PDB file of C-alpha atoms in Angstrom:
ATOM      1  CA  UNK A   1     -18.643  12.060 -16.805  1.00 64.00           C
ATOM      2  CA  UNK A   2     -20.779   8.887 -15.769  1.00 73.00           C
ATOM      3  CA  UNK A   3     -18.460   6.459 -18.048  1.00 92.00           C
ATOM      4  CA  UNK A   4     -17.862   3.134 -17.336  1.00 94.00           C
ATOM      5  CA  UNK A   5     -15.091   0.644 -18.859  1.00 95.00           C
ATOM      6  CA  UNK A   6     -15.012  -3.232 -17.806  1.00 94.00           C
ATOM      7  CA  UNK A   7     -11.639  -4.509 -18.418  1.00 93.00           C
ATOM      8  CA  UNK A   8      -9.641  -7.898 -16.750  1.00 91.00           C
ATOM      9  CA  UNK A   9     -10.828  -7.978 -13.303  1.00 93.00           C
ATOM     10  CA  UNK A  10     -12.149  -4.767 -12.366  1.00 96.00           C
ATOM     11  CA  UNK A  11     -14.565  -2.151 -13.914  1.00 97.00           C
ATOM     12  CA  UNK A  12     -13.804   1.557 -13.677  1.00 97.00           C
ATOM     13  CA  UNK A  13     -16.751   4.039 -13.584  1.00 96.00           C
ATOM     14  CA  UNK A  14     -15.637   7.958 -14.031  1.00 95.00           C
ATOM     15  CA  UNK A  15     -17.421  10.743 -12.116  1.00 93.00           C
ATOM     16  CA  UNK A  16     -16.784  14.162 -12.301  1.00 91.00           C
ATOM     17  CA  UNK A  17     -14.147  14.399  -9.222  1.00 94.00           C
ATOM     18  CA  UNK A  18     -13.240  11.034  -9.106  1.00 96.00           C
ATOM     19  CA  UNK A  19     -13.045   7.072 -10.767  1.00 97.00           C
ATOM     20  CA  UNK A  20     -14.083   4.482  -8.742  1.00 97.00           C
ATOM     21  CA  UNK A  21     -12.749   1.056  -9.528  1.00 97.00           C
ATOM     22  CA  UNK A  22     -14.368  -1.849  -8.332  1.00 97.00           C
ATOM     23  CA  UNK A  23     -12.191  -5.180  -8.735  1.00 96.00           C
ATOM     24  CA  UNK A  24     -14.025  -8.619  -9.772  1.00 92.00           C
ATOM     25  CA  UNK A  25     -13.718 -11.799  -7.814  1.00 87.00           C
ATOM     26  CA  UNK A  26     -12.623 -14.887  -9.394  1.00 85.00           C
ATOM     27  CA  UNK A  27      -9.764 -17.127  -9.531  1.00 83.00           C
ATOM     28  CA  UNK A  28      -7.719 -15.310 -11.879  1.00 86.00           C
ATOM     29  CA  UNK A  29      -7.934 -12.003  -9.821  1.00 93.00           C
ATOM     30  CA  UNK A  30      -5.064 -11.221  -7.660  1.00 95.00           C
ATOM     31  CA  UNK A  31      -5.644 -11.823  -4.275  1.00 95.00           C
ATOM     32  CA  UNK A  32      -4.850  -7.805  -3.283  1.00 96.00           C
ATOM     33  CA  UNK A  33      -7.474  -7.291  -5.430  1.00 96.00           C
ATOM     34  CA  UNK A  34     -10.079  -9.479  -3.462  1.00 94.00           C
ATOM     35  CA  UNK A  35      -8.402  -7.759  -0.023  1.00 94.00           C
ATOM     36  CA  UNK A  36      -9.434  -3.825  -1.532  1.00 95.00           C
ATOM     37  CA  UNK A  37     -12.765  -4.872  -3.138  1.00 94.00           C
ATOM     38  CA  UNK A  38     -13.622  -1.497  -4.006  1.00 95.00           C
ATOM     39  CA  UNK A  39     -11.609   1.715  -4.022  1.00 97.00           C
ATOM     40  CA  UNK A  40     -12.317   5.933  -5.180  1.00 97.00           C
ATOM     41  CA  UNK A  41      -9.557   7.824  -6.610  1.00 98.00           C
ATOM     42  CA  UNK A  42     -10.324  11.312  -6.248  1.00 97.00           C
ATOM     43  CA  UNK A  43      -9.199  13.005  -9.632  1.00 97.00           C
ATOM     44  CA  UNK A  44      -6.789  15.251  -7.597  1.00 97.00           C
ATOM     45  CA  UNK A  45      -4.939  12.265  -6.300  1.00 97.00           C
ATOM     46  CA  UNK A  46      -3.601  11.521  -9.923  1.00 98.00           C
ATOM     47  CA  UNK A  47      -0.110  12.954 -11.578  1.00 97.00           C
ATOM     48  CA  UNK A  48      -1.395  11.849 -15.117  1.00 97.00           C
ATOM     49  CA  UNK A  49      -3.618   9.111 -16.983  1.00 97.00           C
ATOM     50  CA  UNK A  50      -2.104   7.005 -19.999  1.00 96.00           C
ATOM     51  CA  UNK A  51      -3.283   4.556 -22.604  1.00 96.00           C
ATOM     52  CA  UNK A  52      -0.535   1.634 -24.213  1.00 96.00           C
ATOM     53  CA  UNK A  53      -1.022  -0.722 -26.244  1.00 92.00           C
ATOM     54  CA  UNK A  54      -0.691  -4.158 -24.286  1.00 89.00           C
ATOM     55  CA  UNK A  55      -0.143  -8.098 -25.316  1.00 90.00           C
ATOM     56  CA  UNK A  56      -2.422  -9.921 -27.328  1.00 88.00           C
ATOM     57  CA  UNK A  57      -4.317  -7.181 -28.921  1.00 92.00           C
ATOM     58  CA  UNK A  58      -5.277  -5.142 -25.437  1.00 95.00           C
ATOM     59  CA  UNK A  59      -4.870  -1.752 -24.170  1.00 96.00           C
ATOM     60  CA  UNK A  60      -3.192  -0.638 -20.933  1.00 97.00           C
ATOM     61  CA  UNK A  61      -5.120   2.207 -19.110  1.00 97.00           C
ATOM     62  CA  UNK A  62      -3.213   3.424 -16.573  1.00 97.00           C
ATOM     63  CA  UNK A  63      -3.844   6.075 -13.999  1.00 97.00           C
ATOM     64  CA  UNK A  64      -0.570   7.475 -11.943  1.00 97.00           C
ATOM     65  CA  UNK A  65      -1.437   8.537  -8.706  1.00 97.00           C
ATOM     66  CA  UNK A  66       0.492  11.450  -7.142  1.00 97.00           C
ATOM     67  CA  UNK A  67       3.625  10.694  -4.587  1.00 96.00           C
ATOM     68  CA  UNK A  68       1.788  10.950  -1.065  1.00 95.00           C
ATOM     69  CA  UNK A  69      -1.933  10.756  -2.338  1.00 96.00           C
ATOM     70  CA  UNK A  70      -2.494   6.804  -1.308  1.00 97.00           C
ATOM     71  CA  UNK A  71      -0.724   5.041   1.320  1.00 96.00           C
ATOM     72  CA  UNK A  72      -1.137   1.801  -0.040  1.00 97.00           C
ATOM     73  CA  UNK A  73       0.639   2.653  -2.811  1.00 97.00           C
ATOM     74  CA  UNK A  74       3.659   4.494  -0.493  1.00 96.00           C
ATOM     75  CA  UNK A  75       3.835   1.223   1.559  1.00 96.00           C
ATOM     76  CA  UNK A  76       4.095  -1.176  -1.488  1.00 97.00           C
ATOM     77  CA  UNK A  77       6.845   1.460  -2.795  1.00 96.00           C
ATOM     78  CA  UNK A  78       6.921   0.365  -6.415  1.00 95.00           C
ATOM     79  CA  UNK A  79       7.403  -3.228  -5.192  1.00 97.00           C
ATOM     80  CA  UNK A  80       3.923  -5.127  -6.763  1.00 96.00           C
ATOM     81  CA  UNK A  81       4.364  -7.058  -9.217  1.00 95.00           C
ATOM     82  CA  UNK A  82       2.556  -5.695 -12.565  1.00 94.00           C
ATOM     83  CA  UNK A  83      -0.271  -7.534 -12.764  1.00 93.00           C
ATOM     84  CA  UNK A  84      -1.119  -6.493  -9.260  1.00 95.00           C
ATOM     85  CA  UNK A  85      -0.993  -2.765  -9.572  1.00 97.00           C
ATOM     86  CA  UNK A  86      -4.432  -1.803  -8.757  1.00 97.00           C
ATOM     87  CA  UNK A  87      -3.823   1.838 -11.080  1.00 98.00           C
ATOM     88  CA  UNK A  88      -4.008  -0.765 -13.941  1.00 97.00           C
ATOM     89  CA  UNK A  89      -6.537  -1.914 -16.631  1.00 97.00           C
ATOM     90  CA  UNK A  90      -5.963  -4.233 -19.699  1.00 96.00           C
ATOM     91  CA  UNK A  91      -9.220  -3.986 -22.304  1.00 96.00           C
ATOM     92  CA  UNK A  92      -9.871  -5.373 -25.627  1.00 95.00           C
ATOM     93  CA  UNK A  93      -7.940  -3.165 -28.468  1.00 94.00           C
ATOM     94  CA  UNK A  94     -11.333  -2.112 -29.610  1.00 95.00           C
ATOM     95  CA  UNK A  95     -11.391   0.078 -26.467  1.00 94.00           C
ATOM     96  CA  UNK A  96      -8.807   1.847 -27.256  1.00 95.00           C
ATOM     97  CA  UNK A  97     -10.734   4.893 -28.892  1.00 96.00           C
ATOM     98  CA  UNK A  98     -13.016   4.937 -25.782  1.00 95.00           C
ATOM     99  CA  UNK A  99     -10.100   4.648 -23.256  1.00 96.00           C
ATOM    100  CA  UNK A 100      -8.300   7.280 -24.908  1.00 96.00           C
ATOM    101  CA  UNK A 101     -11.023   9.851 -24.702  1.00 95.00           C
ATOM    102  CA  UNK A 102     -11.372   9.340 -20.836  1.00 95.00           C
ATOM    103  CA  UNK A 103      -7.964   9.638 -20.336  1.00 96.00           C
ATOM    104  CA  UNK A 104      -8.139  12.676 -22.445  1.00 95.00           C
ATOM    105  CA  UNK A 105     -10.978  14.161 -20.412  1.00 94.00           C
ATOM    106  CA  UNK A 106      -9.713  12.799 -16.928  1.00 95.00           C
ATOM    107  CA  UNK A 107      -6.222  14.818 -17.604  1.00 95.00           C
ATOM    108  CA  UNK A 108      -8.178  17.889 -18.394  1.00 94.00           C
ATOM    109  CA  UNK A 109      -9.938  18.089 -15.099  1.00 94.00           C
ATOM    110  CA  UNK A 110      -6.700  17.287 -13.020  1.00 95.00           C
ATOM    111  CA  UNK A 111      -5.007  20.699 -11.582  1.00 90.00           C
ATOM    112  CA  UNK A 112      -2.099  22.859 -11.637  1.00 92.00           C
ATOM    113  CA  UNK A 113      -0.647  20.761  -9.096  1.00 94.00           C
ATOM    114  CA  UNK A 114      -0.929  17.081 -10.440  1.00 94.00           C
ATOM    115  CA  UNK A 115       2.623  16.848 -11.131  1.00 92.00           C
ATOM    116  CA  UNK A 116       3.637  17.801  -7.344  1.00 95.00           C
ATOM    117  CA  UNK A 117       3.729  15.443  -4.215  1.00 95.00           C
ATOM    118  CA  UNK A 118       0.328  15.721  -2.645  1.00 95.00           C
ATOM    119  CA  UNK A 119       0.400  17.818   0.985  1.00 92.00           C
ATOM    120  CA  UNK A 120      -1.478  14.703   2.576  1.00 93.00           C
ATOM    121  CA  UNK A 121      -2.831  11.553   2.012  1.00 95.00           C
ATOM    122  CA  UNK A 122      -5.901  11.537  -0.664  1.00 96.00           C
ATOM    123  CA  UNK A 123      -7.085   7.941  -0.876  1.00 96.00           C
ATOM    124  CA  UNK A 124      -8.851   6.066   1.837  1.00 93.00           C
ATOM    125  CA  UNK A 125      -6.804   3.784   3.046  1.00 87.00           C
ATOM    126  CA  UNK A 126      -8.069  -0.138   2.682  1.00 81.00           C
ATOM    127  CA  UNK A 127      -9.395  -1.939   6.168  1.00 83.00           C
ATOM    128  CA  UNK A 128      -7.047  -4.506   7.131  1.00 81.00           C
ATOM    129  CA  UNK A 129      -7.386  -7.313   9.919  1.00 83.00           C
ATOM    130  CA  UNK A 130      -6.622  -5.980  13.056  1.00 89.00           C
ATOM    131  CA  UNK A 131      -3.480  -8.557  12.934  1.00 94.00           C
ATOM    132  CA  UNK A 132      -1.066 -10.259  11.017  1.00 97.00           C
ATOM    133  CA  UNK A 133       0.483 -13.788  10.882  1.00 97.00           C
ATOM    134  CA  UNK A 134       4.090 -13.212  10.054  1.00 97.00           C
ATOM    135  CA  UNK A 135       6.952 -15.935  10.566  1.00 97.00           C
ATOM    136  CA  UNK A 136       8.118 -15.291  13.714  1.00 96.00           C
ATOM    137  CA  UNK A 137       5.248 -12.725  15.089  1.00 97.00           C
ATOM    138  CA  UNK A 138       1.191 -12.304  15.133  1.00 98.00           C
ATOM    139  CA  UNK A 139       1.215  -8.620  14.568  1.00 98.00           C
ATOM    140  CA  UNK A 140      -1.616  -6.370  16.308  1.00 98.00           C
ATOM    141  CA  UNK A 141      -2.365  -2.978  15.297  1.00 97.00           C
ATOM    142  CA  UNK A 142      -5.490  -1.449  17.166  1.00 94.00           C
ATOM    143  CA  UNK A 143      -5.289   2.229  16.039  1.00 93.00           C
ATOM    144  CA  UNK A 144      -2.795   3.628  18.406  1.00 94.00           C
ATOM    145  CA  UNK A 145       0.088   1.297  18.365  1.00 97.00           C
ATOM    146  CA  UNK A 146       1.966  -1.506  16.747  1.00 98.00           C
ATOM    147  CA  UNK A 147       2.495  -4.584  18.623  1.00 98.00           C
ATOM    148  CA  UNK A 148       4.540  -7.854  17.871  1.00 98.00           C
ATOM    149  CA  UNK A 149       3.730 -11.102  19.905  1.00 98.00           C
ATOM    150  CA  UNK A 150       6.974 -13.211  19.480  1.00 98.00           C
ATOM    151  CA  UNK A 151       6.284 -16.763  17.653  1.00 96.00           C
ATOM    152  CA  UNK A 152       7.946 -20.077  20.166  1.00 93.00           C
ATOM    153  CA  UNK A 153       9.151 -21.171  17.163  1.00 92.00           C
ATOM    154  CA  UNK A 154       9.988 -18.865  14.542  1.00 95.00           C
ATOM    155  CA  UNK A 155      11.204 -16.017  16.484  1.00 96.00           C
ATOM    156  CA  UNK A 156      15.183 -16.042  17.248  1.00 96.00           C
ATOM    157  CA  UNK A 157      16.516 -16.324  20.215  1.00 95.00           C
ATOM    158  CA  UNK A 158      16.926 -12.360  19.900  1.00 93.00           C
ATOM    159  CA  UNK A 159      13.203 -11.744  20.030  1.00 95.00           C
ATOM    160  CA  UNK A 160      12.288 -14.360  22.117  1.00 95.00           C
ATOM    161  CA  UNK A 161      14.767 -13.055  25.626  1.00 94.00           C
ATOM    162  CA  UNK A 162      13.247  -9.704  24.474  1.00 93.00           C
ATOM    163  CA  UNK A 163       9.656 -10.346  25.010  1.00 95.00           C
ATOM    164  CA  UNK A 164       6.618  -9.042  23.191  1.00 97.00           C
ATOM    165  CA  UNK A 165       6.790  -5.382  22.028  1.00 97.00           C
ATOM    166  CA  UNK A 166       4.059  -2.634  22.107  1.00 97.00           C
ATOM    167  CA  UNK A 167       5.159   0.578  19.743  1.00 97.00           C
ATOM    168  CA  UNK A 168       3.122   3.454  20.485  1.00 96.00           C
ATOM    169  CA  UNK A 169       2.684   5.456  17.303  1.00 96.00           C
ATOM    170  CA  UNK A 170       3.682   9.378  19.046  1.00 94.00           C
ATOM    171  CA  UNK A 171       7.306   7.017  18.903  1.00 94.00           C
ATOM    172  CA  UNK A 172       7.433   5.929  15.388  1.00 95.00           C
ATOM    173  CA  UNK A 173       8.946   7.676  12.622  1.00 93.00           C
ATOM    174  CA  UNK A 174       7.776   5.491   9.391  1.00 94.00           C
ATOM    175  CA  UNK A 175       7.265   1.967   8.788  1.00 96.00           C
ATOM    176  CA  UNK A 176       9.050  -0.380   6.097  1.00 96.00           C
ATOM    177  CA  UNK A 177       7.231  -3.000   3.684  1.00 97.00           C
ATOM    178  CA  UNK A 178       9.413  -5.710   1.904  1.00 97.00           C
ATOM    179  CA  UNK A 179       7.423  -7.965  -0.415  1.00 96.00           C
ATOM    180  CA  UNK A 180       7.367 -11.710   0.327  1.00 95.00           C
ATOM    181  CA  UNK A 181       7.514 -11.631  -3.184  1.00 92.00           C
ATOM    182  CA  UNK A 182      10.679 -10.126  -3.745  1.00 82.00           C
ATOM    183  CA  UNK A 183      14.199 -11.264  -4.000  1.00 81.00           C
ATOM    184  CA  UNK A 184      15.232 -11.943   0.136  1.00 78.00           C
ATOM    185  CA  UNK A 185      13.084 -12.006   3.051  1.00 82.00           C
ATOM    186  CA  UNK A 186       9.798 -10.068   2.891  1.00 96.00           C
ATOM    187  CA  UNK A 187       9.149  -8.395   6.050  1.00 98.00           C
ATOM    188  CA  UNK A 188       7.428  -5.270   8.197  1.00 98.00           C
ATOM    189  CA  UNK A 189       9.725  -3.219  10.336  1.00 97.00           C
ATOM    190  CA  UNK A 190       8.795   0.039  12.361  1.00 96.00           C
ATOM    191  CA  UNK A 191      11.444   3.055  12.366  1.00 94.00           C
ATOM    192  CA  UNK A 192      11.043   3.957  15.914  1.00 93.00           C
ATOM    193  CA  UNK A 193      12.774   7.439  16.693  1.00 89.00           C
ATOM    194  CA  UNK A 194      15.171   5.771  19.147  1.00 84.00           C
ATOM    195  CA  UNK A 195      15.765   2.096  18.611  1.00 77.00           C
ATOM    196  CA  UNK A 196      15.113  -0.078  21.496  1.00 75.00           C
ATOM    197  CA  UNK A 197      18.299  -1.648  22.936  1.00 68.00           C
ATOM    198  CA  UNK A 198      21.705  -0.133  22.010  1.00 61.00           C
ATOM    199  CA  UNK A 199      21.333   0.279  17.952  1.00 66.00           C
ATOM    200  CA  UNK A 200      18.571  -0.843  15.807  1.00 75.00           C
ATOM    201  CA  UNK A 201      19.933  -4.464  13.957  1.00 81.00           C
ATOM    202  CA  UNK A 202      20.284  -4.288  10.622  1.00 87.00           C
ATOM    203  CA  UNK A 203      18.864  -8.411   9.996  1.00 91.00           C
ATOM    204  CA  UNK A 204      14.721  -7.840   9.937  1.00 94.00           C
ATOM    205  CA  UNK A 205      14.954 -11.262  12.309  1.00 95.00           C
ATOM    206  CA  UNK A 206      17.124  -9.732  14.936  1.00 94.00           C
ATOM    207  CA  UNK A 207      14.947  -6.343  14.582  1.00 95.00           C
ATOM    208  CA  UNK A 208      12.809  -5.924  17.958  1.00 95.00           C
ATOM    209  CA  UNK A 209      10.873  -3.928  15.510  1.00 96.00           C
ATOM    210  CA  UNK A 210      10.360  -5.644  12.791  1.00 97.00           C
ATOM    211  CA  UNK A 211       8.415  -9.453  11.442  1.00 98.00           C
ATOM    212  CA  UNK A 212       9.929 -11.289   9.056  1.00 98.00           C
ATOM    213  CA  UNK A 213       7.765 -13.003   6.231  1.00 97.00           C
ATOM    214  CA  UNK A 214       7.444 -16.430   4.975  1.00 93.00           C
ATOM    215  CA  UNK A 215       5.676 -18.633   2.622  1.00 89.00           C
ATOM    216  CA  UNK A 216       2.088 -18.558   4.158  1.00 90.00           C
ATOM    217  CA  UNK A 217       2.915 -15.799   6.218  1.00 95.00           C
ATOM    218  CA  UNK A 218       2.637 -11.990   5.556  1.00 96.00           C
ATOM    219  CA  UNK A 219       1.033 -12.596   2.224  1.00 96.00           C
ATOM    220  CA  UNK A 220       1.016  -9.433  -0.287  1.00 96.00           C
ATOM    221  CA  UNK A 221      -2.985  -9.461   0.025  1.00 96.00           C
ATOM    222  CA  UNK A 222      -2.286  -9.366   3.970  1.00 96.00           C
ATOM    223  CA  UNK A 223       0.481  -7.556   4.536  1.00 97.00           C
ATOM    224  CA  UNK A 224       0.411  -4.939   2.157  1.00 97.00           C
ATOM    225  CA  UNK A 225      -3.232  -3.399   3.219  1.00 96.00           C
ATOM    226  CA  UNK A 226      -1.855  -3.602   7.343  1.00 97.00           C
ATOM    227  CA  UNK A 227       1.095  -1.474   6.789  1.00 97.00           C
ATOM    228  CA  UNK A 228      -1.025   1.065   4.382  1.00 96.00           C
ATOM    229  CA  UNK A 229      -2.909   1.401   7.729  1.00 95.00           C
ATOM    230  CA  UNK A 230      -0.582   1.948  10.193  1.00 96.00           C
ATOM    231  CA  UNK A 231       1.283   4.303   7.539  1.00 95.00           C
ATOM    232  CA  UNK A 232      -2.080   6.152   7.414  1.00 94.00           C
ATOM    233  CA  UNK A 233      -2.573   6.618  11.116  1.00 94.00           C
ATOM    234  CA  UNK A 234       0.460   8.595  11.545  1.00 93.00           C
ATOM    235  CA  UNK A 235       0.693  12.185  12.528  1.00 83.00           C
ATOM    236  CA  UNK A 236       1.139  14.404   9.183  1.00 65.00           C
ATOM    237  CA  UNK A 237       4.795  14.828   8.497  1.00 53.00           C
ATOM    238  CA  UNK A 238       6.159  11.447  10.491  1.00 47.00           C
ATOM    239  CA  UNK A 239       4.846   9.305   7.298  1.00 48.00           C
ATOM    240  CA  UNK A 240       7.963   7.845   5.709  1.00 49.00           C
ATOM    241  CA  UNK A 241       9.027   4.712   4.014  1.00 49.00           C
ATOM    242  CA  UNK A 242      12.386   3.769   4.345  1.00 42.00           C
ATOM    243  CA  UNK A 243      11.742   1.152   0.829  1.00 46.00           C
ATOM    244  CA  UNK A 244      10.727   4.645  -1.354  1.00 48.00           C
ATOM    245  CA  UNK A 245      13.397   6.811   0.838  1.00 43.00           C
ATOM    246  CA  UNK A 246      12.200   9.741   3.016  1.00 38.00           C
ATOM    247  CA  UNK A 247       8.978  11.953   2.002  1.00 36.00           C
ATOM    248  CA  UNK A 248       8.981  15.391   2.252  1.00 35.00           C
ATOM    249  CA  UNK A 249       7.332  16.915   5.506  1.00 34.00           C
ATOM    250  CA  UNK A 250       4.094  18.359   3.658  1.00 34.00           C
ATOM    251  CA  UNK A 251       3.324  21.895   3.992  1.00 34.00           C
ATOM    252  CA  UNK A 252       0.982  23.178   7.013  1.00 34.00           C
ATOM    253  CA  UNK A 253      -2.826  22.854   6.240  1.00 35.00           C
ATOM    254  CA  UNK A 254      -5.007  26.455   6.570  1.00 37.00           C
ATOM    255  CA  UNK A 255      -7.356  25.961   9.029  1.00 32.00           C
TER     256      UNK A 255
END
């Protein structure tokens, strides 16, 4: 299509197969923004495309991507604030005509399937640090397994007799994202198959698997993009969120 449309803090430009949004830097942008820079949403990663009218004479273009198509967007499971939702663009009302008549012409080219969960995951998934400062734990993630490095003095006394943990990803069964932002303590936990220790504790700072979250810690920006990536790296069909509620195991692949 070759279309472009600059709206608050990011400019979309619409290709044939895909939109690629590229998100401004500035003060007002939100700081997950800044984190994904750039991202391409292949057309058949969307469920649907929708134009509202928004405050202040604006217009709301929205694209909905599919259930299992990004795993950023599985990890945050409908947890970012609105204003954060990187599917999101406020224009000027005078766009309106113009954004209606891409999403017109995006939601032709989507297929038969749009409105079904997607068999894998269709959006690159964003390049985090290769850890994160939580509370009570510097976080590592190299690829192939989770660890958690127990903080002197924000881990409980739970962690801290435990020692440091290494989680292998061949013995994880999801991962968990609570906001920081969100009512209660934010936090990452693993779902290992078999909880270490006699049963898995319910309280995130008790959780062998799990980092708790803090002001200054585990930021959204932070966070959020780390536990898209370890979502990503595991094996088809073992990529659940606990926060959304189980995925369905996607259908085998031809080969």
């Amino acid at each position: 299509m070759g279309d472009v449309l600059a709206g608050n803090h990011a400019v979309w430009e619409f290709d044939s197969d895909s939109v690629l949004i590229r998100f401004a830097r500035g003060m007002r942008t939100p700081r997950l923004w800044h984190a994904l820079g750039s991202r391409r949403i292949p057309l058949e990663a969307l469920a649907e495309v929708t134009v509202t009218a928004g405050k202040r004479d604006t217009v709301i273009l929205r694209a909905v991507p599919r259930p299992g198509a990004d795993p950023l967007m599985e990890a945050a499971a409908g947890q970012l604030k609105e204003a954060c939702d990187p599917y999101r663009l406020v224009l000027p009302g005078e766009r309106a005509p113009q954004a209606a008549a891409l999403a017109d012409a995006v939601r032709g080219r989507l297929g038969p399937d749009a409105a079904e969960p997607a068999p894998r995951f269709l959006v690159r998934v964003p390049e985090p640090a290769r850890d994160l400062k939580a509370y009570d734990a510097r976080v590592g993630f190299d690829g192939s397994a989770v660890t958690f490095r127990w903080s002197r003095t924000g881990a409980s006394s739970t962690k801290w007799k435990a020692g440091d943990q290494r989680y292998p990803l061949s013995e994880l069964a999801g991962v968990e994202w609570r906001s920081p932002e969100g009512p209660g303590e934010g936090h990452l936990r693993l779902l290992p198959h078999e909880p270490r220790g006699s049963a898995r504790d319910p309280r995130p700072d008790h959780d062998l698997a799990a980092a708790v979250f803090a002001t200054g810690h585990g930021a959204v920006h932070e966070s959020l993009p780390f536990t898209a990536a370890v979502l990503c790296a595991l094996p088809r069909g073992r990529r659940l969120t606990s926060a959304r509620g189980l995925l369905p195991t996607p259908p085998p692949q031809p080969h």
